[in-house]
mmCIF file of C-alpha atoms in Angstrom:
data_model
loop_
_atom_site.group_PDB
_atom_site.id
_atom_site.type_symbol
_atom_site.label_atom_id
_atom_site.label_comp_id
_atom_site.label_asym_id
_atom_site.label_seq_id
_atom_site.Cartn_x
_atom_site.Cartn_y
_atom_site.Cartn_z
ATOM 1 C CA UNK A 1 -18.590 2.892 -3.046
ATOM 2 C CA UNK A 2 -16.918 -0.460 -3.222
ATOM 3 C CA UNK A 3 -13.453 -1.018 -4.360
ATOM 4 C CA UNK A 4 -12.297 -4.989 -4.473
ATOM 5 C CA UNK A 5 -8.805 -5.516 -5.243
ATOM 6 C CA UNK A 6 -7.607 -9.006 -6.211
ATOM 7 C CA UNK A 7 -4.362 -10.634 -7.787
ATOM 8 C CA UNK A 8 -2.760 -13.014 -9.886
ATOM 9 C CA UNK A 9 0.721 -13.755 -12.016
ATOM 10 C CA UNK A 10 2.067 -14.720 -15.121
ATOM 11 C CA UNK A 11 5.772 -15.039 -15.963
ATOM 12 C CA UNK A 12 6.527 -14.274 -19.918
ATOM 13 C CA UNK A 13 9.235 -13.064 -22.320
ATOM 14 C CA UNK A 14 8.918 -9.874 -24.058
ATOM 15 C CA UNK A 15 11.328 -7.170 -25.636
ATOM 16 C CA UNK A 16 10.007 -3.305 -26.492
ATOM 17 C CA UNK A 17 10.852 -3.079 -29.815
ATOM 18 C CA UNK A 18 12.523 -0.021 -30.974
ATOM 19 C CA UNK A 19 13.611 1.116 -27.722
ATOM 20 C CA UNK A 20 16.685 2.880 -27.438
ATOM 21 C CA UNK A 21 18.527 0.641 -24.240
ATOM 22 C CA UNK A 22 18.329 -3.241 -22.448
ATOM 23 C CA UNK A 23 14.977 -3.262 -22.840
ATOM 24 C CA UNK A 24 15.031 -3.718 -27.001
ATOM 25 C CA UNK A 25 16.389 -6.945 -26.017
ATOM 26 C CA UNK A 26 14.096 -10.358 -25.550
ATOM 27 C CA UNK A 27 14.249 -10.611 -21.722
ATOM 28 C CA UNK A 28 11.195 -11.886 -19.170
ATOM 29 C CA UNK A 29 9.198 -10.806 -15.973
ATOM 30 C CA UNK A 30 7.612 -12.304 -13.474
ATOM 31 C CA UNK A 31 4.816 -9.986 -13.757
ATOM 32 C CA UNK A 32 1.996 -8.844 -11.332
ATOM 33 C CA UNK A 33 -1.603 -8.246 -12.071
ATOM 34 C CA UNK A 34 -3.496 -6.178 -9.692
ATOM 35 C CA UNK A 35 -7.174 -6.166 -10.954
ATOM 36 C CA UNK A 36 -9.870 -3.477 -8.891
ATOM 37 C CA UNK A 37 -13.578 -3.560 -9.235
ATOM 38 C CA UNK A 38 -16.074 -0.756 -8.505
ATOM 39 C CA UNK A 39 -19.377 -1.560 -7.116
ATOM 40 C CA UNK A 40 -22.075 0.811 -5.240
ATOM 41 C CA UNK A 41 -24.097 -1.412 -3.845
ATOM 42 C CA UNK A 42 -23.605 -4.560 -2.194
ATOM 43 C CA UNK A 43 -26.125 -7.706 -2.652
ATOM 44 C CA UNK A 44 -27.772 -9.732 -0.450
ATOM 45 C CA UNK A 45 -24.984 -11.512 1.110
ATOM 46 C CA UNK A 46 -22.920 -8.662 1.675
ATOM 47 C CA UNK A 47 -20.610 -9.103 -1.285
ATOM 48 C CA UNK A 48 -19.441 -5.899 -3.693
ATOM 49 C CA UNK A 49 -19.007 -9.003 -5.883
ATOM 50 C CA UNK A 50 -17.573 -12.577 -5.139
ATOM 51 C CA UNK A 51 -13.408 -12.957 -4.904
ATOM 52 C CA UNK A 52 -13.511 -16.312 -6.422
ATOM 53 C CA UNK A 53 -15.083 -14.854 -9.611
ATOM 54 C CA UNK A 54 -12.745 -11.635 -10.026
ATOM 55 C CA UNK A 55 -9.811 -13.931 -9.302
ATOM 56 C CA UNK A 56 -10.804 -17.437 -11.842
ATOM 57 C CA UNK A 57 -12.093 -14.729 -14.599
ATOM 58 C CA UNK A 58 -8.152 -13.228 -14.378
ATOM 59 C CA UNK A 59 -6.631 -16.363 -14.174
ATOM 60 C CA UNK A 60 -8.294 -17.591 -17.228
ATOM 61 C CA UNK A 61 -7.043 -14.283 -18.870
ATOM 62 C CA UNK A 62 -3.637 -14.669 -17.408
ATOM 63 C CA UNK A 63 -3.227 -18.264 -18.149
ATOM 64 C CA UNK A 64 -3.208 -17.466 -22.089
ATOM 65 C CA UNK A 65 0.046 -14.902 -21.503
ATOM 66 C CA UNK A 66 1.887 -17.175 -19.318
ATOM 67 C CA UNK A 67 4.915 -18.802 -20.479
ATOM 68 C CA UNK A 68 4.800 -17.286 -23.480
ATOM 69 C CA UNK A 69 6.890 -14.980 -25.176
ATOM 70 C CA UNK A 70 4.396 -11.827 -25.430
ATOM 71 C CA UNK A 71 5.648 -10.324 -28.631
ATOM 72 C CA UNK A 72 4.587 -13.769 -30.621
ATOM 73 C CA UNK A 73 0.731 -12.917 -29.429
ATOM 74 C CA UNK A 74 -1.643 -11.745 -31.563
ATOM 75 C CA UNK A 75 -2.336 -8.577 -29.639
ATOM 76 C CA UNK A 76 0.754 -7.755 -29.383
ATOM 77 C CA UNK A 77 1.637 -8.066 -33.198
ATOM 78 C CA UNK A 78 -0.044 -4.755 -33.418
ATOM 79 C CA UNK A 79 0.670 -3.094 -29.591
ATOM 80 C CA UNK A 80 4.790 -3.143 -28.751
ATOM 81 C CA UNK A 81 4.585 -5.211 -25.554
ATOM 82 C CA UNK A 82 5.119 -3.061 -22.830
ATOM 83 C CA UNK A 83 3.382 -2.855 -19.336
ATOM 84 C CA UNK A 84 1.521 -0.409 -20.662
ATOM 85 C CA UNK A 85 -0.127 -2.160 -23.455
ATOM 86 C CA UNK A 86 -0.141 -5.439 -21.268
ATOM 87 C CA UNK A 87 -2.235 -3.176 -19.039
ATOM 88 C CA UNK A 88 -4.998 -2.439 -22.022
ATOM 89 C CA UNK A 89 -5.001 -5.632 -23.266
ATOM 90 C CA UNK A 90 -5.977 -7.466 -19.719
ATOM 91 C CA UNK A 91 -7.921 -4.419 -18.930
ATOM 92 C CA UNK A 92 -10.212 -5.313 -22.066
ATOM 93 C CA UNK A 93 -10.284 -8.844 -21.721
ATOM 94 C CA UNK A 94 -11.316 -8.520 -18.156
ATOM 95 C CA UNK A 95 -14.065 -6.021 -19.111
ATOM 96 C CA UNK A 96 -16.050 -8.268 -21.806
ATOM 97 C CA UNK A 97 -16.405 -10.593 -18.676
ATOM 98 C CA UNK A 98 -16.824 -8.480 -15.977
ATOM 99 C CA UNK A 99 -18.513 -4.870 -16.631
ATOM 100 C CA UNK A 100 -17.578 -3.235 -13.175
ATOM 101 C CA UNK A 101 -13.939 -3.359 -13.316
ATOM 102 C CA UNK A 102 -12.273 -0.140 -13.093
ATOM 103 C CA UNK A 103 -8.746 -0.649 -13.615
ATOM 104 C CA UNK A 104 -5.811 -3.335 -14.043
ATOM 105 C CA UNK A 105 -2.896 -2.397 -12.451
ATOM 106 C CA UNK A 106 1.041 -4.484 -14.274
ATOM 107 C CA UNK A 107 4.057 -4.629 -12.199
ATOM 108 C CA UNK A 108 6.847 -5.721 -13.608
ATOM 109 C CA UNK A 109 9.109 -6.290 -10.825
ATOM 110 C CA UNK A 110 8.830 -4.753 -7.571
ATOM 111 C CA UNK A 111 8.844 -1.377 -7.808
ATOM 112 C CA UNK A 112 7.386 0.013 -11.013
ATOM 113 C CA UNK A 113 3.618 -0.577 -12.201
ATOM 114 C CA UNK A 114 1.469 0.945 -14.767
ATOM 115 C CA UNK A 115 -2.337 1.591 -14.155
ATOM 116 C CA UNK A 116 -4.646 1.574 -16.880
ATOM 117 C CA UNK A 117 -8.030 2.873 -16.239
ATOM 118 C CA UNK A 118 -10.488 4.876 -19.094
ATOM 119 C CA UNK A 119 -12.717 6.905 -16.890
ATOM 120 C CA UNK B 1 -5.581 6.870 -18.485
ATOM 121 C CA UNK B 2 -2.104 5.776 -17.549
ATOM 122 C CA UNK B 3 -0.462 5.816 -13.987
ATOM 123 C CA UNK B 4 2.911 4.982 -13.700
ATOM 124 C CA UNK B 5 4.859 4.756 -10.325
ATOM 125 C CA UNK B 6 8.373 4.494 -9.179
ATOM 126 C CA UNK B 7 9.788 4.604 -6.443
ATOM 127 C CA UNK B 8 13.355 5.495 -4.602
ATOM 128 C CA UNK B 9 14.391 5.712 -1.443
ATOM 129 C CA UNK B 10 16.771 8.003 1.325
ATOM 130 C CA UNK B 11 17.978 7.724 4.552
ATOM 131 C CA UNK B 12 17.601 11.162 6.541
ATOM 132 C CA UNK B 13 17.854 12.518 10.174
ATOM 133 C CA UNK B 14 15.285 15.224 11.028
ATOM 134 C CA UNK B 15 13.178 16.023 14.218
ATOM 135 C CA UNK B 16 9.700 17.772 14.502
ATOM 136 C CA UNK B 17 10.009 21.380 15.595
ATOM 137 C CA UNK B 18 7.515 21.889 17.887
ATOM 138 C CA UNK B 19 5.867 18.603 18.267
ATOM 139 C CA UNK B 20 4.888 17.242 21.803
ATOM 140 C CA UNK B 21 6.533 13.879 21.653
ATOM 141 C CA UNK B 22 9.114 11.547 20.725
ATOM 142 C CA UNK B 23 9.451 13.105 17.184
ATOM 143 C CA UNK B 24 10.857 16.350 18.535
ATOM 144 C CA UNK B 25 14.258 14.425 19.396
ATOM 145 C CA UNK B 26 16.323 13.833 16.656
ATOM 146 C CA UNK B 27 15.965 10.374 14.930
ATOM 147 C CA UNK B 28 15.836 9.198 11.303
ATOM 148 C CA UNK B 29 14.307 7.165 8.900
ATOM 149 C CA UNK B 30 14.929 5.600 5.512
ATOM 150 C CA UNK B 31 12.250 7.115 3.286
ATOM 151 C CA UNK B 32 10.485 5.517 0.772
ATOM 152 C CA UNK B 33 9.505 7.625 -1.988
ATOM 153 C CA UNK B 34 6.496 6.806 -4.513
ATOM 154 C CA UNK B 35 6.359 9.122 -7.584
ATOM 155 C CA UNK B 36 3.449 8.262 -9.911
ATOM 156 C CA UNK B 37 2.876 10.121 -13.259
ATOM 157 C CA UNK B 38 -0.606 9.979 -15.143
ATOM 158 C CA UNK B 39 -0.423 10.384 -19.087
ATOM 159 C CA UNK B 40 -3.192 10.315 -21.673
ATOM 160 C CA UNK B 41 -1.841 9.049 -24.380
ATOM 161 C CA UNK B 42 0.973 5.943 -25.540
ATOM 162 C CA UNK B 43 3.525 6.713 -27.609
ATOM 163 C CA UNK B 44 4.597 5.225 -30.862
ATOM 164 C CA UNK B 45 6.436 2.371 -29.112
ATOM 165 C CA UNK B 46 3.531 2.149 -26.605
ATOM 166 C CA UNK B 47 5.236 4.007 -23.507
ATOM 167 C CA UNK B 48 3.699 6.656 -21.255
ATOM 168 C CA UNK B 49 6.736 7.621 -19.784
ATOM 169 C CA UNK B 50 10.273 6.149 -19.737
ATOM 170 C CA UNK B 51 10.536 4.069 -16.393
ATOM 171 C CA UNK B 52 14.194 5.074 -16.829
ATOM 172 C CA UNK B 53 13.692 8.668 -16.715
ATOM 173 C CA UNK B 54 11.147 9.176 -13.985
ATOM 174 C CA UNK B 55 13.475 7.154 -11.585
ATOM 175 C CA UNK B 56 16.601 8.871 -12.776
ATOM 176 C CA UNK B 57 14.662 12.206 -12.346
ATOM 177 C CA UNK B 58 13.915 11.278 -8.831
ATOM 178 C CA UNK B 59 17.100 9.753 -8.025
ATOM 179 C CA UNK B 60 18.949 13.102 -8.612
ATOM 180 C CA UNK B 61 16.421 14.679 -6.031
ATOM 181 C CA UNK B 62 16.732 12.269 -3.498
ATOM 182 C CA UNK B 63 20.050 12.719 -3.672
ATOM 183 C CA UNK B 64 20.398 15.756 -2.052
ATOM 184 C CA UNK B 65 18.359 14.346 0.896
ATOM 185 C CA UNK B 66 20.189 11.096 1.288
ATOM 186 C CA UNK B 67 22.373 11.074 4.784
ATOM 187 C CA UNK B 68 21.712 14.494 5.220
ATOM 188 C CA UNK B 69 19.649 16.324 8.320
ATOM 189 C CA UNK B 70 16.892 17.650 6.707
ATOM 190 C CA UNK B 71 16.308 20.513 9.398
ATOM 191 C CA UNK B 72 19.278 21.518 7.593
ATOM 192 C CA UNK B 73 18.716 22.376 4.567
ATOM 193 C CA UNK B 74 16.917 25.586 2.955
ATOM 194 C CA UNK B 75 13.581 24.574 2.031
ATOM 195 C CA UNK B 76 13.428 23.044 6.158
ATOM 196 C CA UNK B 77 14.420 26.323 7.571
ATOM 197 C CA UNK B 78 11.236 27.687 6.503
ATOM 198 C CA UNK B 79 9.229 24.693 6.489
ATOM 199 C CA UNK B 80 9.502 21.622 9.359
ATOM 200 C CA UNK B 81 10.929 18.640 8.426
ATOM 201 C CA UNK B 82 7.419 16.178 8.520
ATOM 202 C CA UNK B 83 6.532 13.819 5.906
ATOM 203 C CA UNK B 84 4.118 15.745 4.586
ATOM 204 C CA UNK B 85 6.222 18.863 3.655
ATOM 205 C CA UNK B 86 8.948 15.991 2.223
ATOM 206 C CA UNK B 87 6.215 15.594 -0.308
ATOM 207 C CA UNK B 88 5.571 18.809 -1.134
ATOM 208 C CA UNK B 89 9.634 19.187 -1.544
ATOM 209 C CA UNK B 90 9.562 16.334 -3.617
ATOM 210 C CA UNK B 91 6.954 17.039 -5.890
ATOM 211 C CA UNK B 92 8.154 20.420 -6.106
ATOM 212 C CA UNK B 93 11.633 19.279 -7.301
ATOM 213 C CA UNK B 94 9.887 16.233 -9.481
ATOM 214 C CA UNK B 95 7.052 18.684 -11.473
ATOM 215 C CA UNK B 96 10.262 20.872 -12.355
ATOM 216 C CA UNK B 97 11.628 18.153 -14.581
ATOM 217 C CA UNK B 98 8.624 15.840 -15.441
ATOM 218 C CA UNK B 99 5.037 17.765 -16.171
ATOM 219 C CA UNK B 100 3.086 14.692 -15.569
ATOM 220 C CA UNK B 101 3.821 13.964 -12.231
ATOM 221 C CA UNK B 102 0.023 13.891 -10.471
ATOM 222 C CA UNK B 103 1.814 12.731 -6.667
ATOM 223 C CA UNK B 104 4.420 11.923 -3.924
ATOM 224 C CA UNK B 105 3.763 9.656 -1.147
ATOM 225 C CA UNK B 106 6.182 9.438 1.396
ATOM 226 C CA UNK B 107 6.533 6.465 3.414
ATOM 227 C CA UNK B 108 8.180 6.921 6.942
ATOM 228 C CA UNK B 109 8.370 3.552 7.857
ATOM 229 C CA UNK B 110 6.886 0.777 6.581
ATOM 230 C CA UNK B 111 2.813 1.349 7.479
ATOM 231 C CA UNK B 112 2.623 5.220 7.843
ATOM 232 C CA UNK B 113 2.346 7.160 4.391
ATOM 233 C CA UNK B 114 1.496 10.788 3.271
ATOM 234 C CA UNK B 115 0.744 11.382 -0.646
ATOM 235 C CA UNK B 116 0.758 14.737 -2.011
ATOM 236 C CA UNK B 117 -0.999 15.843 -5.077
ATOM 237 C CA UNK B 118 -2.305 19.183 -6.267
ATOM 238 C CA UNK B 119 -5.729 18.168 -7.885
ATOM 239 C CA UNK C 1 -4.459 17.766 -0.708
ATOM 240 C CA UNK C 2 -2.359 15.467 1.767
ATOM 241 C CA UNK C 3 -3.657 12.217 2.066
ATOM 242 C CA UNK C 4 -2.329 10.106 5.324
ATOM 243 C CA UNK C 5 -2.109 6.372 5.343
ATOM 244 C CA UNK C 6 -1.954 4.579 8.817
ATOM 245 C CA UNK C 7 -2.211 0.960 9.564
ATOM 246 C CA UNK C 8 -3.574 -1.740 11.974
ATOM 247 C CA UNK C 9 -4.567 -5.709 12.339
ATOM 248 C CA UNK C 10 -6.845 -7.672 14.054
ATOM 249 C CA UNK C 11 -7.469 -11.746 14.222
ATOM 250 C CA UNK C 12 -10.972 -12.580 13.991
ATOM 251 C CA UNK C 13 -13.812 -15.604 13.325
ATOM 252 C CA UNK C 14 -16.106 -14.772 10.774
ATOM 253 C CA UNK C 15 -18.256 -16.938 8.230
ATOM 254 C CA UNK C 16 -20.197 -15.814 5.726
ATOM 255 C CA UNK C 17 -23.722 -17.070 5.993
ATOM 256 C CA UNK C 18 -25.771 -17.813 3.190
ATOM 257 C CA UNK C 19 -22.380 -17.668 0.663
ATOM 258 C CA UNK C 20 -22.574 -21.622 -1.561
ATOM 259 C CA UNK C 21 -19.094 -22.380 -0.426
ATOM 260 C CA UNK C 22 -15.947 -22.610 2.046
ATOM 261 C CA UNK C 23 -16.397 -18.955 3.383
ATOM 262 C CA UNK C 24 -19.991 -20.347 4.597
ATOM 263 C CA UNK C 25 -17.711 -22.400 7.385
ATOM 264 C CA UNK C 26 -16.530 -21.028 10.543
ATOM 265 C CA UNK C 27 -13.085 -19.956 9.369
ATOM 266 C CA UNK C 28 -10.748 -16.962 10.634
ATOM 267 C CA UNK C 29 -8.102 -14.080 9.208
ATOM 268 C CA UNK C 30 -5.617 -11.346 10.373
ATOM 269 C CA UNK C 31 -7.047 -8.630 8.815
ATOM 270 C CA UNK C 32 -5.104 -5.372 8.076
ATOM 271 C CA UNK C 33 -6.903 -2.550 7.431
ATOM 272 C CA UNK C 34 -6.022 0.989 5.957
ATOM 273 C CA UNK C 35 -7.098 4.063 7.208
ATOM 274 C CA UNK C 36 -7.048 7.073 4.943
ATOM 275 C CA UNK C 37 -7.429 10.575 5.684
ATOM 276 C CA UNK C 38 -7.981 13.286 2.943
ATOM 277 C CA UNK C 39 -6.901 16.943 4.387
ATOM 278 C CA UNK C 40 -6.073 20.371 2.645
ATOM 279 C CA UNK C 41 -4.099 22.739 4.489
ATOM 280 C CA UNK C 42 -1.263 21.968 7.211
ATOM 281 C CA UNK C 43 -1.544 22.764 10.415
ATOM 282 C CA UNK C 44 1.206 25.196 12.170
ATOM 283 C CA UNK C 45 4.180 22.095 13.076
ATOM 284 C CA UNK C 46 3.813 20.946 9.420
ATOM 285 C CA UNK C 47 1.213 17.984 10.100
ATOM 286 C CA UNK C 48 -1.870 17.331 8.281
ATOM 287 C CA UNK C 49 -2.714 14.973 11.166
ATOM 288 C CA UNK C 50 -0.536 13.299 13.811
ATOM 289 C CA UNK C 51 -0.410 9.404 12.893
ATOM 290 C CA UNK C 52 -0.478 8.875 16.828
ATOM 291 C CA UNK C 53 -3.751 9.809 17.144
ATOM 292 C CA UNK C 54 -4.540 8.554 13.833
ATOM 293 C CA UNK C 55 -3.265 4.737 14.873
ATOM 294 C CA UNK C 56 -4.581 5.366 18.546
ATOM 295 C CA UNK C 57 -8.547 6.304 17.185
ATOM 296 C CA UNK C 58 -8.005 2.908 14.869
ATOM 297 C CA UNK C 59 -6.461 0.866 17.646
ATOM 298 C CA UNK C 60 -9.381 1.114 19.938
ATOM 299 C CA UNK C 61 -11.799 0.475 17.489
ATOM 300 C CA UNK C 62 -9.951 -2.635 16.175
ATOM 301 C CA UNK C 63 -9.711 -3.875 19.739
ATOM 302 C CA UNK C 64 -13.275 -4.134 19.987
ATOM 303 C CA UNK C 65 -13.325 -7.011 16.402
ATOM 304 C CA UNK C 66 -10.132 -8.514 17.964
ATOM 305 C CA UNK C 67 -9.998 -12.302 19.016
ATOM 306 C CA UNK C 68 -13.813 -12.124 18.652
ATOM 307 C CA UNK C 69 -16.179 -14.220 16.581
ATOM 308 C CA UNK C 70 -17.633 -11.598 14.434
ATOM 309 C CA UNK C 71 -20.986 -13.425 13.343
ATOM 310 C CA UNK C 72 -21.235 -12.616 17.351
ATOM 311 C CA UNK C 73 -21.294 -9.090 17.340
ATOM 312 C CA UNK C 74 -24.176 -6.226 17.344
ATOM 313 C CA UNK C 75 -23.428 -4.659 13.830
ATOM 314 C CA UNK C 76 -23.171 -8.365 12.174
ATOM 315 C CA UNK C 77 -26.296 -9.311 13.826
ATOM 316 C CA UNK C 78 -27.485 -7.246 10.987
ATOM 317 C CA UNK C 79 -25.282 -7.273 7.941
ATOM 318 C CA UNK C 80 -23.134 -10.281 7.164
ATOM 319 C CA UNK C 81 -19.417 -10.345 8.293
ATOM 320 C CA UNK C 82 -18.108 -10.245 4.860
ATOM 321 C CA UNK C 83 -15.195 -8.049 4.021
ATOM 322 C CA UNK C 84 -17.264 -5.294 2.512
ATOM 323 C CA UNK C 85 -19.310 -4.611 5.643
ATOM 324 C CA UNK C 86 -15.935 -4.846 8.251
ATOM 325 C CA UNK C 87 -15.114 -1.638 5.777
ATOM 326 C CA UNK C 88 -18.351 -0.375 6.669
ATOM 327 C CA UNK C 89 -18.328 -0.971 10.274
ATOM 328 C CA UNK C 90 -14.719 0.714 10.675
ATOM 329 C CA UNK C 91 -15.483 3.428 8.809
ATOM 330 C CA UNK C 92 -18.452 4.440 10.600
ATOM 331 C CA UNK C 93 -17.046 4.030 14.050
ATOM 332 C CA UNK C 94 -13.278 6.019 12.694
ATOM 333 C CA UNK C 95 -15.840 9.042 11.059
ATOM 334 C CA UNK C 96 -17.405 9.553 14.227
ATOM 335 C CA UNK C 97 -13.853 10.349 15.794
ATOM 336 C CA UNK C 98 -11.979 11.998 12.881
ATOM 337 C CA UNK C 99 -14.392 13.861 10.379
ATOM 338 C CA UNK C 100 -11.114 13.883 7.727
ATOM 339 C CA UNK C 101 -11.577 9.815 7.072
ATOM 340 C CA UNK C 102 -12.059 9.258 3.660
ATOM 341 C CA UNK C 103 -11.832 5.559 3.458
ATOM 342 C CA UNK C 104 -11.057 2.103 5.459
ATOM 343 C CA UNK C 105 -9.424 -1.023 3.458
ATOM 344 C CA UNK C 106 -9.785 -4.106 4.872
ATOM 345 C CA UNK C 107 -6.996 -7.036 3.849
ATOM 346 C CA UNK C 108 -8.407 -10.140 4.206
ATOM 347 C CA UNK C 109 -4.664 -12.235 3.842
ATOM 348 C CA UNK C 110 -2.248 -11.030 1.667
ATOM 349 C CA UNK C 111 -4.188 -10.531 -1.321
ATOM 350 C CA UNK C 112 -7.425 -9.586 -1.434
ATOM 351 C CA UNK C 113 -8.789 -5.922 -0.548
ATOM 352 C CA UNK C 114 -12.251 -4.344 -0.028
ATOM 353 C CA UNK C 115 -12.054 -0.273 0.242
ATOM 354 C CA UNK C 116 -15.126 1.443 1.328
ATOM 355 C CA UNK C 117 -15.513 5.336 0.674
ATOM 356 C CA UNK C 118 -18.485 7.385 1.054
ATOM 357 C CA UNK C 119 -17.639 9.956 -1.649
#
């Protein structure tokens, strides 16, 4: 089994609405996306599956949240924007493009992340 | 599937009872601590867990480790002060307050790590 | 279940023959790799396994990849020095030495990771 890890960024605004603290308030990351892919068997090159493919196919993802403010998204008119759901929704929208990726990993800041993974 | 992680960190003396090396003599490190929870299911403002709370939680453990010698305390007398048996203190003292919490991963230094978990 | 994390590099040639694009080219990295080892019980001092020997077993195998052109080597006579076999190759040559290796990761620069695990 194959694991391939890969990375990109986005910076964005966001505020958890209805939360009791500093984080009801509109405030921003610089936030982390760690995207891993599971693959069995590798092809004829050697590859699990290429880099530059996993890492364009998040950019183009990541590139739609970027500078925005997240709450003003569609998705996120119906999911409260928190790592967590930021997690689902990049997890899906990685998924229609890519079928073997396992999980998408948010870090807002340094120190705490959120994995989302359905199996 | 949802896996959040945290982290904190201590700075401890201890030595290896027993051990046939350097890490018999007493020395010290600051610990890095990794606490990650795994949750089901959001909820209604889309959280798994309250960052807030887990690192609170752990905060008050570490706290009774910080600028201590651990060969000092109870739970060392009976059990020697290695990074592994930090993690099983840790998630000990962590699964007491927060159900969730799957694992503890010690990091003694910055490139050696042990994680605990019970399944 | 204790899983231990231990750490090494090497510097290393590689291309990546047959690939339509820049990793075709002669190029180079530092590559880190992770070694992780899965073990139940504790032994009598406390240790699942001592890092020393864990770092030691790694070290000697890494020597043999580093400041080497990889393409030049036995094992990548045979399977393409992409990321994905260098996982392969280490972990083969770190199982014959410690049974309790459960998987290599090989960093190829800061951001991109292949893990390899049989299981």
């Amino acid at each position: 089994m194959f694991e391939l890890s890969a990375q990109g960024t986005f910076s964005a605004a966001h505020k958890v609405k209805g939360y009791k603290g500093d984080c009801a308030g509109i405030h921003g990351h610089t936030y982390k996306i760690d995207v891993m892919v599971r693959v069995e068997k590798l092809d004829k090159l050697g590859l699990a599956l290429d880099f530059h493919k996993i890492k364009a196919t998040l950019n183009t993802i990541l590139k739609k949240l970027d500078h925005k403010c997240l709450n003003n998204l569609t998705f996120f008119k119906n999911h409260n924007a928190t790592a967590e759901w930021i997690a689902v929704y990049v997890f899906r929208e990685m998924k229609e493009k890519i079928k073997s990726v396992h999980s998408i990993t948010v870090w807002e800041g340094l120190v705490n992340s959120v994995t989302y993974h359905e199996n």
